[in-house]
PDB file of C-alpha atoms in Angstrom:
ATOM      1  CA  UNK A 195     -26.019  52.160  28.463  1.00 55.00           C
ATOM      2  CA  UNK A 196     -28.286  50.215  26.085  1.00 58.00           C
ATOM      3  CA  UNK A 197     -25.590  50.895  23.688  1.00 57.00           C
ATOM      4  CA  UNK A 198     -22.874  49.729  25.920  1.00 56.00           C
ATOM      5  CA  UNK A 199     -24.806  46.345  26.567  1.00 58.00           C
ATOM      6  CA  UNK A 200     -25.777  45.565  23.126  1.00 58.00           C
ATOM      7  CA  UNK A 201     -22.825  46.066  21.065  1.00 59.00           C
ATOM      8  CA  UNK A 202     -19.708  46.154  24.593  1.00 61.00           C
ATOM      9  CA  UNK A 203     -19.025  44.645  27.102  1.00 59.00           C
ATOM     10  CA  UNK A 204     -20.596  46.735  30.419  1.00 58.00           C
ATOM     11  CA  UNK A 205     -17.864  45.326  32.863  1.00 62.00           C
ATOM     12  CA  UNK A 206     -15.272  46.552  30.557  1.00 62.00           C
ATOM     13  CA  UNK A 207     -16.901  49.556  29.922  1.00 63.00           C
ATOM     14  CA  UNK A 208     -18.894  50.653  32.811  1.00 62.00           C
ATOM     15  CA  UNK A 209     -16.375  53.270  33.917  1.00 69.00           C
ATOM     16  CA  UNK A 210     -17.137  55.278  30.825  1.00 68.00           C
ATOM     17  CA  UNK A 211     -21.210  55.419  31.711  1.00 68.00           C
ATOM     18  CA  UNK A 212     -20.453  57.075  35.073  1.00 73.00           C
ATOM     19  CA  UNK A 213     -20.166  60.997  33.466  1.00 78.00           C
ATOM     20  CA  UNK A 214     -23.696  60.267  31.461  1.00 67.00           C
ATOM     21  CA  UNK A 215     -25.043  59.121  34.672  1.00 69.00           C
ATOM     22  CA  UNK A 216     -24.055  62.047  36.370  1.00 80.00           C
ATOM     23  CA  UNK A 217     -24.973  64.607  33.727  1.00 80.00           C
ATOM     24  CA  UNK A 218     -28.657  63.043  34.061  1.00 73.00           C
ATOM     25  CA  UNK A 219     -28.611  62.614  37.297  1.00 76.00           C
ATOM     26  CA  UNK A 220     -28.286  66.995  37.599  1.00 78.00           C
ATOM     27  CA  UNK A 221     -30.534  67.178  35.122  1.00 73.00           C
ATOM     28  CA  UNK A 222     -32.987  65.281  37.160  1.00 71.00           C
ATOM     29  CA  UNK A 223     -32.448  66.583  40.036  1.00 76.00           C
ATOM     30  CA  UNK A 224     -32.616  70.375  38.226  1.00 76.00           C
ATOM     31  CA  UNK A 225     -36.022  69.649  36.822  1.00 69.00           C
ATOM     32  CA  UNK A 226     -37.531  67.908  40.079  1.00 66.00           C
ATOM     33  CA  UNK A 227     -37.056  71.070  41.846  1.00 67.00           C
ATOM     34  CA  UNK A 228     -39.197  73.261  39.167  1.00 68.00           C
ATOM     35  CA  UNK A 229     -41.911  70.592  39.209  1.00 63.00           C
ATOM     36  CA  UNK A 230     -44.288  72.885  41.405  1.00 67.00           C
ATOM     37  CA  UNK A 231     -43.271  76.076  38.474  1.00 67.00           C
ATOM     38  CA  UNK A 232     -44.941  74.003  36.084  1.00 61.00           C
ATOM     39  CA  UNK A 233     -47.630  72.608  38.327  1.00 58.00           C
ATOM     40  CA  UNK A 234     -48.141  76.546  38.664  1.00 61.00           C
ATOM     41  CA  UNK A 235     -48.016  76.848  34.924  1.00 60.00           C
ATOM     42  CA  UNK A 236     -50.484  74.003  34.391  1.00 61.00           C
ATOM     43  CA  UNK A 237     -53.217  75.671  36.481  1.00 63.00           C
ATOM     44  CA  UNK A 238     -52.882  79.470  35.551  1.00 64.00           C
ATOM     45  CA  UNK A 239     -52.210  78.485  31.861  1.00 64.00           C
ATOM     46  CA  UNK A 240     -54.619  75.729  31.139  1.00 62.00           C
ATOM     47  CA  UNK A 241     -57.176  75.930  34.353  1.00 65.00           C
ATOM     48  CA  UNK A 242     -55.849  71.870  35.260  1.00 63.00           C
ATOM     49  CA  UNK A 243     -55.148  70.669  38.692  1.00 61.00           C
ATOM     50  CA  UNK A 244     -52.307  68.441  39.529  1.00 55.00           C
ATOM     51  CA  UNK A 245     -53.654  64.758  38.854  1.00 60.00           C
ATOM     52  CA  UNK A 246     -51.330  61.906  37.498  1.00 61.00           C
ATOM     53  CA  UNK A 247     -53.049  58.495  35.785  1.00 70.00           C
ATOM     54  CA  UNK A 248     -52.712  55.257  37.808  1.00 81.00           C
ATOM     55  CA  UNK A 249     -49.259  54.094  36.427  1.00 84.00           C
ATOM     56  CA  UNK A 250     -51.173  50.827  35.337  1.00 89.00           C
ATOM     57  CA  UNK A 251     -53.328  52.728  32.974  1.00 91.00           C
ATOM     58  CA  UNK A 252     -50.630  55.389  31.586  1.00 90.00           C
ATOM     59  CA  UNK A 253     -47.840  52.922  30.767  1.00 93.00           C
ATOM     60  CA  UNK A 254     -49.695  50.498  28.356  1.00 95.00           C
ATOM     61  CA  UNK A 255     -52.053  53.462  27.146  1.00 94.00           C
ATOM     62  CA  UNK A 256     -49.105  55.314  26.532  1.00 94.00           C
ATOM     63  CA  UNK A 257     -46.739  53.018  24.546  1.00 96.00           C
ATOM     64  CA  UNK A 258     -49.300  51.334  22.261  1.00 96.00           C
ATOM     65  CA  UNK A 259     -50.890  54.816  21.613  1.00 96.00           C
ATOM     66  CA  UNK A 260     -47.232  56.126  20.220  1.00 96.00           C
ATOM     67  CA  UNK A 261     -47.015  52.533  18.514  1.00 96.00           C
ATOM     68  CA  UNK A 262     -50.413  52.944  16.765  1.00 95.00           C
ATOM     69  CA  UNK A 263     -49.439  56.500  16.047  1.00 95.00           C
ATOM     70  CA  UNK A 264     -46.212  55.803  14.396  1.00 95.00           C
ATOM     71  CA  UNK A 265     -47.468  53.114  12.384  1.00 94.00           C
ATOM     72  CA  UNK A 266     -50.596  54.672  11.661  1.00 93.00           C
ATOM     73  CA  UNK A 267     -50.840  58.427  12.509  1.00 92.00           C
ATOM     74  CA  UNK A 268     -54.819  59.084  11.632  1.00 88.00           C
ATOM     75  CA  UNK A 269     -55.759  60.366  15.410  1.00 88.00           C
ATOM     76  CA  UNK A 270     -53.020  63.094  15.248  1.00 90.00           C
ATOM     77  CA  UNK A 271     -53.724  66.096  17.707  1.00 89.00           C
ATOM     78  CA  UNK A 272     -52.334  68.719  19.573  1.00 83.00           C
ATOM     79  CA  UNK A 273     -54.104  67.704  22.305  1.00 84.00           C
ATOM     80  CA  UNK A 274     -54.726  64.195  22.855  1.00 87.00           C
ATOM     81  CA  UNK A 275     -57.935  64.389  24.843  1.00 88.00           C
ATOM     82  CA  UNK A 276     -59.813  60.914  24.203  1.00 89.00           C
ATOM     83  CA  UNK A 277     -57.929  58.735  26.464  1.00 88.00           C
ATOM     84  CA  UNK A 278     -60.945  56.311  27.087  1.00 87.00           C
ATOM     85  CA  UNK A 279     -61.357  52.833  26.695  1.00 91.00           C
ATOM     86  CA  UNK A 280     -63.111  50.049  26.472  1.00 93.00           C
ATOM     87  CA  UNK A 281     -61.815  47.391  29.025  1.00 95.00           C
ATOM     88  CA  UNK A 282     -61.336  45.315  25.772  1.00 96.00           C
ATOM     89  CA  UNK A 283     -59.176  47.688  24.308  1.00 96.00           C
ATOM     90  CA  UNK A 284     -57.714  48.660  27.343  1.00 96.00           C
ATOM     91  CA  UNK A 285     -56.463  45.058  27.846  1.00 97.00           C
ATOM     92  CA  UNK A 286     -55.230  44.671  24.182  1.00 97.00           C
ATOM     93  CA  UNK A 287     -52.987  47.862  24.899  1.00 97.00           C
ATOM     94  CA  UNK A 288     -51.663  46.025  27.646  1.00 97.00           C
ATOM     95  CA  UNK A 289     -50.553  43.175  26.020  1.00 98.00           C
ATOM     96  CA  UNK A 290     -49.024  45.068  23.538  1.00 97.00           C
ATOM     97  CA  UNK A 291     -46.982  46.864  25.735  1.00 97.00           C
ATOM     98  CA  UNK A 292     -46.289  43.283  27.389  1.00 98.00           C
ATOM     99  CA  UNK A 293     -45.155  41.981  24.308  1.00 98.00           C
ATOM    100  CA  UNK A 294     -42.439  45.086  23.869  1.00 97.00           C
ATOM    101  CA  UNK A 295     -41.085  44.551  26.978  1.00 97.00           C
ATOM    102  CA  UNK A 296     -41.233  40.614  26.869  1.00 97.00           C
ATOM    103  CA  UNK A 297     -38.961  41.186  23.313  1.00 96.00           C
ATOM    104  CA  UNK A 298     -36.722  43.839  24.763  1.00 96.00           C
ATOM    105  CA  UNK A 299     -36.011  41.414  28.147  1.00 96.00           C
ATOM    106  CA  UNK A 300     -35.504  38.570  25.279  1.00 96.00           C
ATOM    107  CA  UNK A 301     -32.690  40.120  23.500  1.00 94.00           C
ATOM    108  CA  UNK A 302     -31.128  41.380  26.754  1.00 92.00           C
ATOM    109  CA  UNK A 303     -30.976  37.789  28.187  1.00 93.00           C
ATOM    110  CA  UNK A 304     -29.629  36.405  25.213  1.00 92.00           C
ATOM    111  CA  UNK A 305     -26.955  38.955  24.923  1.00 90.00           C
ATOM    112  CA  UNK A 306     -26.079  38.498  28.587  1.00 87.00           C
ATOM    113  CA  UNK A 307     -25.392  35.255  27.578  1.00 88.00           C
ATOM    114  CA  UNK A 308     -23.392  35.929  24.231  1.00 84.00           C
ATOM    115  CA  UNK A 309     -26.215  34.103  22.269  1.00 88.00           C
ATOM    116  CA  UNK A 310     -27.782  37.211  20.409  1.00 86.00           C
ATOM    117  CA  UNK A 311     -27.435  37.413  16.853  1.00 89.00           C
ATOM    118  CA  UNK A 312     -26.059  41.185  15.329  1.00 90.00           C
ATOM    119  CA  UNK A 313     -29.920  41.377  14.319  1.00 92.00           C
ATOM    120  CA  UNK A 314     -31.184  40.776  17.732  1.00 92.00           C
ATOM    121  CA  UNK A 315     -28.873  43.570  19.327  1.00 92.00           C
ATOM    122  CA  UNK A 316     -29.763  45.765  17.212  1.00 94.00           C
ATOM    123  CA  UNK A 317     -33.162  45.452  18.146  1.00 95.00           C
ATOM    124  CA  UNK A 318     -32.485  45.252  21.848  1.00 95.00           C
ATOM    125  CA  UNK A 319     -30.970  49.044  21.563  1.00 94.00           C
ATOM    126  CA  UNK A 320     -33.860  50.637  19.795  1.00 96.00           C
ATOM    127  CA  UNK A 321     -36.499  48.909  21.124  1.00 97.00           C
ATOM    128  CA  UNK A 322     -34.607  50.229  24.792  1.00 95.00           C
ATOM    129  CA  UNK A 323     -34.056  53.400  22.679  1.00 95.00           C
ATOM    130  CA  UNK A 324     -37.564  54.156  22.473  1.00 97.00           C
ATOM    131  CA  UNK A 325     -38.245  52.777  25.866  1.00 96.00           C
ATOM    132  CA  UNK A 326     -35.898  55.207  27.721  1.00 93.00           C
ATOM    133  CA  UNK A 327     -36.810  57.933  25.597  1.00 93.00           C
ATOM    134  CA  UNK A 328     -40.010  57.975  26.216  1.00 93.00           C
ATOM    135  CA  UNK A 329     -39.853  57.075  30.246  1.00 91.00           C
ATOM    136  CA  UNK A 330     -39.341  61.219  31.753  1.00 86.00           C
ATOM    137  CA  UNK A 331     -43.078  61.411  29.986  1.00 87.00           C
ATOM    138  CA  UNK A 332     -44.496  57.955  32.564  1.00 87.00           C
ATOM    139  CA  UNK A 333     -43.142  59.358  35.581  1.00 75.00           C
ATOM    140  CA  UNK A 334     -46.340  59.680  37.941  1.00 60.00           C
ATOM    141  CA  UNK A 335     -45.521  63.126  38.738  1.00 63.00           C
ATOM    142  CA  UNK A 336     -49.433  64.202  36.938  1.00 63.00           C
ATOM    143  CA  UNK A 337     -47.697  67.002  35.175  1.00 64.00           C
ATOM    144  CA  UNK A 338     -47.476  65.467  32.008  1.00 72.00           C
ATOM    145  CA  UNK A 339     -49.897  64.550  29.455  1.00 79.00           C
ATOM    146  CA  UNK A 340     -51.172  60.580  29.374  1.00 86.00           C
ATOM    147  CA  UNK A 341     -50.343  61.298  25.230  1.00 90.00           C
ATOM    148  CA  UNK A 342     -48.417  63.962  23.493  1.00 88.00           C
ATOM    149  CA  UNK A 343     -46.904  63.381  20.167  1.00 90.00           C
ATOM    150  CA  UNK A 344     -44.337  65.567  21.130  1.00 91.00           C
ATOM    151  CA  UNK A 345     -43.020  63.538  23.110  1.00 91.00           C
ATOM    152  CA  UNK A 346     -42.622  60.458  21.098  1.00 92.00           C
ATOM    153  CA  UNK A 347     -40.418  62.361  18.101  1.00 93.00           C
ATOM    154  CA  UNK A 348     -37.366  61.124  19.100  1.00 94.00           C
ATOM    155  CA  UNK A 349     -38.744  57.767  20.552  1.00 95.00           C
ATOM    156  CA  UNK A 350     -40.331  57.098  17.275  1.00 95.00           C
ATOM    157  CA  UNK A 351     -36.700  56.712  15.718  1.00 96.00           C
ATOM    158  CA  UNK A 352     -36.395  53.631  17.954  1.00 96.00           C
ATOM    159  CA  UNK A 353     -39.500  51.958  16.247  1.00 97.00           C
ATOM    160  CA  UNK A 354     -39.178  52.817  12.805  1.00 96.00           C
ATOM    161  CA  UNK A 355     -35.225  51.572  13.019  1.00 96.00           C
ATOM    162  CA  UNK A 356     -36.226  48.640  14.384  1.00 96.00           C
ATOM    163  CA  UNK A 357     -38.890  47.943  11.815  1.00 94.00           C
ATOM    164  CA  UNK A 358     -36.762  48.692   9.317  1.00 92.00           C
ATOM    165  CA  UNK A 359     -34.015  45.949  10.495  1.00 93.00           C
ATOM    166  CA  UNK A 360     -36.554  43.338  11.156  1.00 90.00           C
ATOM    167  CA  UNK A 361     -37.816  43.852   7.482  1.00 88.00           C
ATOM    168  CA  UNK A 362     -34.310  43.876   6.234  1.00 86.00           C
ATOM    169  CA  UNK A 363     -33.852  40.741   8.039  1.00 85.00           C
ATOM    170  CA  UNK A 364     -37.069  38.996   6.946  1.00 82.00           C
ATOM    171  CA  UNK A 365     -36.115  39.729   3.040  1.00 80.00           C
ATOM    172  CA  UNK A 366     -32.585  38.053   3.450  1.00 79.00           C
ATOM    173  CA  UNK A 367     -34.115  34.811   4.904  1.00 78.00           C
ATOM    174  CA  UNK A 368     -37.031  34.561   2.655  1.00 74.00           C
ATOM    175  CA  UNK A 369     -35.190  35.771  -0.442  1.00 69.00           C
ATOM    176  CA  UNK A 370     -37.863  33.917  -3.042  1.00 72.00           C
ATOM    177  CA  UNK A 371     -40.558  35.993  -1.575  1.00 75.00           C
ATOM    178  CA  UNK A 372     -38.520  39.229  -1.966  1.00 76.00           C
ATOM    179  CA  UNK A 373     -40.944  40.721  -4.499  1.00 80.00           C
ATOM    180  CA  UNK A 374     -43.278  40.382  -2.245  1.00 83.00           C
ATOM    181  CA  UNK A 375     -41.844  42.253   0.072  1.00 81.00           C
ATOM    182  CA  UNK A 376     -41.089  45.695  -2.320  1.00 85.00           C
ATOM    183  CA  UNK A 377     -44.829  45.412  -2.970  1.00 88.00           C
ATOM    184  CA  UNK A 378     -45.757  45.470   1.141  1.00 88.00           C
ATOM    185  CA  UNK A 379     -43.273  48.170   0.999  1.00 87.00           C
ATOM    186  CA  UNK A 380     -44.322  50.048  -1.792  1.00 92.00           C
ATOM    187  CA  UNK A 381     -48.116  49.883  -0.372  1.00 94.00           C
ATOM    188  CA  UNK A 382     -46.748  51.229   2.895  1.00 93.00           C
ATOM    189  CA  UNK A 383     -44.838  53.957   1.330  1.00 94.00           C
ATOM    190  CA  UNK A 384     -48.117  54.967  -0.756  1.00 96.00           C
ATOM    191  CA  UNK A 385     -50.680  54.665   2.417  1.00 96.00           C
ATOM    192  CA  UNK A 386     -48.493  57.145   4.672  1.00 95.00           C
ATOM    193  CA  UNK A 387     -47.759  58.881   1.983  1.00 96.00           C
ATOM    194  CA  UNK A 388     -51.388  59.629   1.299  1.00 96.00           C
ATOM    195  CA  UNK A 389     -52.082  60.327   4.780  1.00 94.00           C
ATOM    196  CA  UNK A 390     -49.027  62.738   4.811  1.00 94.00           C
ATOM    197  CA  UNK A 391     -50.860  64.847   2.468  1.00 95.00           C
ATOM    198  CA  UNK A 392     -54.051  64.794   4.551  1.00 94.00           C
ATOM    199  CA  UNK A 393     -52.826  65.921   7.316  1.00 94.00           C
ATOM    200  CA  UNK A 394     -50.410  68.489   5.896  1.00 94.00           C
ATOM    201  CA  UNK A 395     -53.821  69.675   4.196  1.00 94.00           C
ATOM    202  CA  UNK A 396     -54.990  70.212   8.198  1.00 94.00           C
ATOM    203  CA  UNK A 397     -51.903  72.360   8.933  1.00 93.00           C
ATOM    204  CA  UNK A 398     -53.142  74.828   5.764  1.00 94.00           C
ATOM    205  CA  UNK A 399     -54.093  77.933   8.243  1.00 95.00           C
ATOM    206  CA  UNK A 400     -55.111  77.589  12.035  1.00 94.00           C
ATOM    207  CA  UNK A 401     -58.646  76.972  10.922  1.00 96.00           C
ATOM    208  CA  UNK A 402     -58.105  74.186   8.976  1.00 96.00           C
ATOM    209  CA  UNK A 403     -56.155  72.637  11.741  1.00 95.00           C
ATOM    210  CA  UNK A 404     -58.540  73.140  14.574  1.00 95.00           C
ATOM    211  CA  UNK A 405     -61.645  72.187  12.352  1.00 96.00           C
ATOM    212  CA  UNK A 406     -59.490  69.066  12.139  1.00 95.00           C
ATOM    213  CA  UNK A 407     -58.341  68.824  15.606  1.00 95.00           C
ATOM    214  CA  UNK A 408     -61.523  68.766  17.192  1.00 96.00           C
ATOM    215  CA  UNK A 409     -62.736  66.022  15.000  1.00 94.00           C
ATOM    216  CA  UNK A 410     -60.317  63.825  16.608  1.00 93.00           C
ATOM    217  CA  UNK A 411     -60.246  65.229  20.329  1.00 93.00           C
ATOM    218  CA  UNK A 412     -64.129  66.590  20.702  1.00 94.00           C
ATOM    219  CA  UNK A 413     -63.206  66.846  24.962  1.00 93.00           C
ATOM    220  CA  UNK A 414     -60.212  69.356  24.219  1.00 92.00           C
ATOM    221  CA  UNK A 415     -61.454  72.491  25.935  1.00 93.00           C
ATOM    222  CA  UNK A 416     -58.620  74.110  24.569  1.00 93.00           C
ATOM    223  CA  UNK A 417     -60.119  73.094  21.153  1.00 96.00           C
ATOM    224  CA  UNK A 418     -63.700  74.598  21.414  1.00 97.00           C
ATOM    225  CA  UNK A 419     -61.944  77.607  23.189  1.00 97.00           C
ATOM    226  CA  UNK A 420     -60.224  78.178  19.769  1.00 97.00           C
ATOM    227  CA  UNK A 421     -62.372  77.259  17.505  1.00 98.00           C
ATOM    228  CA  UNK A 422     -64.876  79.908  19.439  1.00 98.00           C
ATOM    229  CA  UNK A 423     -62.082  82.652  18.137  1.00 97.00           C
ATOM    230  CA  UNK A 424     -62.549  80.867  14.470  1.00 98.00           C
ATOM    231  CA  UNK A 425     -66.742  81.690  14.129  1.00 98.00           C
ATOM    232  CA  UNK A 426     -65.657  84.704  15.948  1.00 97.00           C
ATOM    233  CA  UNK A 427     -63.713  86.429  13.394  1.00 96.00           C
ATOM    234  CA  UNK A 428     -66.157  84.624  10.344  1.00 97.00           C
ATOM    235  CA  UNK A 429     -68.699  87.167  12.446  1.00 96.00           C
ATOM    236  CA  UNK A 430     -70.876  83.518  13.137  1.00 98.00           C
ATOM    237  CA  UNK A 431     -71.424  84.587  16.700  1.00 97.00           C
ATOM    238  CA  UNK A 432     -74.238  82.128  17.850  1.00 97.00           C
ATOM    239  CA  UNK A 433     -71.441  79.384  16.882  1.00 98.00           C
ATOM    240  CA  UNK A 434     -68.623  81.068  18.629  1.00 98.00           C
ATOM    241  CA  UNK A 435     -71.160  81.472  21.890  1.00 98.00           C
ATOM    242  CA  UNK A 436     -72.303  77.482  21.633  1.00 98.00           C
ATOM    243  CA  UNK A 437     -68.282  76.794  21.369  1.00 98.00           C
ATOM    244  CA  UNK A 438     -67.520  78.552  24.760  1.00 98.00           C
ATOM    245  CA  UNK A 439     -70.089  77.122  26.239  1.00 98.00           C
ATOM    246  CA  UNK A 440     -68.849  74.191  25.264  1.00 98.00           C
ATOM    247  CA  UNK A 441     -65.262  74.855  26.495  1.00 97.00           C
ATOM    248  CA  UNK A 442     -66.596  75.985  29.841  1.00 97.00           C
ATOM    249  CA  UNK A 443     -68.532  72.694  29.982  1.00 97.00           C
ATOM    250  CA  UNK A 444     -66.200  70.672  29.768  1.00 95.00           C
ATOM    251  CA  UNK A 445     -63.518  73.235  32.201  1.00 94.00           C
ATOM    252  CA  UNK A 446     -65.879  75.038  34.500  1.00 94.00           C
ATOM    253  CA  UNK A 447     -63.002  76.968  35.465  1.00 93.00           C
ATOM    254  CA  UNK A 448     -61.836  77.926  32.101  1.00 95.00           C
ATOM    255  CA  UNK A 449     -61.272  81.471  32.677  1.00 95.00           C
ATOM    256  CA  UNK A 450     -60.033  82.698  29.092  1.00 95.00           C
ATOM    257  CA  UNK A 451     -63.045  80.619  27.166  1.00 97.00           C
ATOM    258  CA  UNK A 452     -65.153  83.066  29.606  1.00 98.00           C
ATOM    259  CA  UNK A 453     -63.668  86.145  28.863  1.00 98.00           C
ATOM    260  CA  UNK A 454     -64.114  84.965  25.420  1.00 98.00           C
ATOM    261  CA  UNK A 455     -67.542  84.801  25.593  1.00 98.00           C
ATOM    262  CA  UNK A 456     -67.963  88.097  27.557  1.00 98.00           C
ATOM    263  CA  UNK A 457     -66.287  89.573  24.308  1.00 97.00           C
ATOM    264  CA  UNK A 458     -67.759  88.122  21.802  1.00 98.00           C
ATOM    265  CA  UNK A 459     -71.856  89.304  24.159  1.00 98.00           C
ATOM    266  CA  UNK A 460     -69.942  92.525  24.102  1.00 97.00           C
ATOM    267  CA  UNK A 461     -69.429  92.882  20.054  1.00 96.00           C
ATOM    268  CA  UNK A 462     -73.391  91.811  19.519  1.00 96.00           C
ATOM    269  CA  UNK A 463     -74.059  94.106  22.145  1.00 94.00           C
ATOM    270  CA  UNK A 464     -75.071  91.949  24.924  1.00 96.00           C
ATOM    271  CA  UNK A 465     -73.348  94.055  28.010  1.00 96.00           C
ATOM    272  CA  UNK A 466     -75.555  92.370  30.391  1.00 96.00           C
ATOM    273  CA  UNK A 467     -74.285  88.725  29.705  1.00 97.00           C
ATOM    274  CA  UNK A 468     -70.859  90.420  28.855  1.00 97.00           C
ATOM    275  CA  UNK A 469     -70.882  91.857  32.533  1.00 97.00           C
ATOM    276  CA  UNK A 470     -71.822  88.343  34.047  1.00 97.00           C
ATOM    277  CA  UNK A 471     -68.799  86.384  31.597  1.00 98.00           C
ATOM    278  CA  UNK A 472     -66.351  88.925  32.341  1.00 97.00           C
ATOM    279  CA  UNK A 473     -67.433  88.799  36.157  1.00 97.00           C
ATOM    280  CA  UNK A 474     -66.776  85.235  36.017  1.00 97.00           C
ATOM    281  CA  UNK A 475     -63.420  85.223  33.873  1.00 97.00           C
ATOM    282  CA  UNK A 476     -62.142  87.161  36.845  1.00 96.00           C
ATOM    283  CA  UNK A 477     -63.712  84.774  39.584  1.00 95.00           C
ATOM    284  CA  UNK A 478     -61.668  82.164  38.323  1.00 94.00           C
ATOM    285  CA  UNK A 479     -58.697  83.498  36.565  1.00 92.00           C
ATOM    286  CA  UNK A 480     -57.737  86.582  38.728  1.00 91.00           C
ATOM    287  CA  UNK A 481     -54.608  87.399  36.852  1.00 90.00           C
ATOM    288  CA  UNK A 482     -56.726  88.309  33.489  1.00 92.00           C
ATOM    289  CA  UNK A 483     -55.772  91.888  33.752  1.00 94.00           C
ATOM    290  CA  UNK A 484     -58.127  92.191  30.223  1.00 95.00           C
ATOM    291  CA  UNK A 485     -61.155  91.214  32.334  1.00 96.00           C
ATOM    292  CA  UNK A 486     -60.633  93.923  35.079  1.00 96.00           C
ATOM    293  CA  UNK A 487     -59.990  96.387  32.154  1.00 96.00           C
ATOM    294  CA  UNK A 488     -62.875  95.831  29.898  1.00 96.00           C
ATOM    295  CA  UNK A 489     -65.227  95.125  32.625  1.00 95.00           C
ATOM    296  CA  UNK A 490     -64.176  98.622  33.573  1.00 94.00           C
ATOM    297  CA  UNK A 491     -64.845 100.373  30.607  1.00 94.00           C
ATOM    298  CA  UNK A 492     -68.282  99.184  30.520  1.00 95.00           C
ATOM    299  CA  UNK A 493     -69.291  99.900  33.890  1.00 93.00           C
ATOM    300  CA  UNK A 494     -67.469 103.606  32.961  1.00 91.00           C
ATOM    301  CA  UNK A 495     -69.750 103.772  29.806  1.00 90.00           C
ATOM    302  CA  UNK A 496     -73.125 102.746  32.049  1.00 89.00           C
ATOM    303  CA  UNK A 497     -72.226 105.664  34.425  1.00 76.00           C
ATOM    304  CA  UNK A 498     -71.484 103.597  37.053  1.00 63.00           C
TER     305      UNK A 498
END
C-alpha cells in the first residue's frame, strides 16, 4: 500500500490491494489464535510470564533503539536485556521517534496533494517500509521482546535506503562540496567496517560470543545461565556456581540454571547441595525429566 500511494494512484489502484489485505488478514488471524502456544512456550522455555510494556514506552524505545542500532551497532545482543532509561534519554527516544513519524506524515500529505518531489516519495515508502515492518513486533500482546535485532533485519533495509537517497540527494544539490561528501562516506564505510570485524571477532566460538554478550546485557539470565556451562567445561567451578547464582537471581524461577548448578555440586562432589538444586529445578520446572532422573540416581547410590 505504501507503494501504491507513493509512486500510484490508490483510487485507481485500490482494487489490486484487496488480495494482500486478505492474505494478511489470515495470516493474522492464524497467528492470533497460537498466541497462548507461545505464551506457553515463553514460560516453559524461558521461565517468563506474560507481561507486555506500556505501548508509550515500547514504541519510542523500540524504533530509536533499531535506529541507533543500524547506524551504530556497538550494543549488539542476542538478548537485549538493558531496556532502562533515564527519563532524559527516555524523552530524547521519544522525540526521535516523533520526528520519524512527523517526516513520514510530511511526505504523505504532500503526495496526497501531488506536491512531493520523486525524492520525497521515495522516502515516504521506506521510511513506511520500515515502519510497517517492524509494527507485528509493537503489538501489546507481551509476547514479544521490547528489542530484538531479529526483528529489525528486514526493517533496517527501509533506513539504510532511505539514507542512502537522502545522501544521494544532498551531493546533487551541493555539488561543490561533493568531496566532502566521499570523505563522510569513506569515514563511514571505515568506522562500520571496523566494528564489523569486532563483532565478527565475538561470533569466533560460543565463548567468545557470550563473554561478549554479557558485557552488553549483564541482566540476561539466559546469559549467566550460559556462560555458567562456559567455566563449567574450563573445570572453573566456583565461577560456573557464582554464574547460576547469578542467573537464578535475577529468574528465581529459572529452572534449567538450577539444574545446572545441581550438576555442576554433583561433579565437585557436593550431593548435598546437588540434592537441594535438583529438588528445586523440579519445583519449578516440572517437565525437566533430567532432574527426576539424576536426582534418582543419587538417592539410588545413598541407599535410599
Amino acid at each position: 500500500m505504501a507503494g501504491v500511494i507513493a509512486f500510484g494512484a490508490l483510487k485507481k489502484s485500490w482494487l489490486k490491494l484487496v488480495p494482500y489485505f486478505l492474505i494478511s488478514a489470515g495470516w493474522f488471524l492464524i497467528n492470533f489464535f497460537k498466541l497462548e502456544l507461545r505464551a506457553a512456550s515463553l514460560q516453559q522455555d524461558f521461565y517468563q510470564n506474560q507481561s507486555g510494556a506500556h505501548p508509550l514506552f515500547q514504541i519510542p524505545v523500540s524504533i530509536s533503539y533499531y535506529l541507533q542500532l543500524i547506524f551504530w551497532p556497538d550494543k549488539l545482543s542476542l538478548y537485549q536485556t538493558e531496556m532502562f532509561f533515564s527519563s532524559t534519554e527516555y524523552w530524547l527516544r521519544f522525540g526521535i521517534t516523533v520526528l520519524l513519524l512527523a517526516i513520514i506524515i510530511f511526505t504523505f500529505i504532500k503526495i496526497l496533494i501531488k506536491k512531493a518531489s520523486q525524492l520525497e516519495r521515495q522516502i515516504f515508502f521506506w521510511l513506511s517500509f520500515f515502519i510497517i515492518t517492524v509494527l507485528p513486533t509493537l503489538l501489546a500482546f507481551g509476547l514479544a521482546w521490547v528489542v530484538a535485532e531479529r526483528y529489525a533485519y528486514l526493517a533496517g533495509l527501509g533506513i539504510m535506503v532511505s539514507f542512502v537517497l537522502l545522501w544521494h540527494g544532498l551531493n546533487e544539490k551541493f555539488y561543490e562540496t561533493k568531496k566532502m561528501y566521499w570523505l563522510i562516506g569513506i569515514l563511514i564505510i571505515l568506522a562500520l567496517g571496523a566494528r564489523t570485524i569486532t563483532r565478527n571477532r565475538d561470533w569466533k566460538n560460543q565463548d567468545t560470543l557470550w563473554l561478549a554478550t554479557v558485557k552488553v546485557a549483564p541482566s540476561g539470565h539466559v546469559i549467566h545461565n550460559n556462560l555458567g556451562d562456559m567455566y563449567g567445561r574450563w573445570q572453573q567451578y566456583d565461577k560456573s556456581i557464582a554464574e547460576y547464582k547469578t542467573a537464578i537471581v535475577i529468574q528465581p524461577n529459572y529452572a534449567d540454571a538450577m539444574h545446572n548448578l545441581a550438576n555442576t555440586y554433583l561433579e565437585i562432589g557436593n550431593v548435598e547441595q546437588a540434592i537441594y538444586w535438583y529438588a528445586q529445578a523440579i519445583k519449578y520446572g516440572p517437565h525437566l525429566w533430567q532432574s527426576y532422573q539424576n536426582l534418582g540416581a543419587i538417592y539410588y547410590q545413598l541407599k535410599h
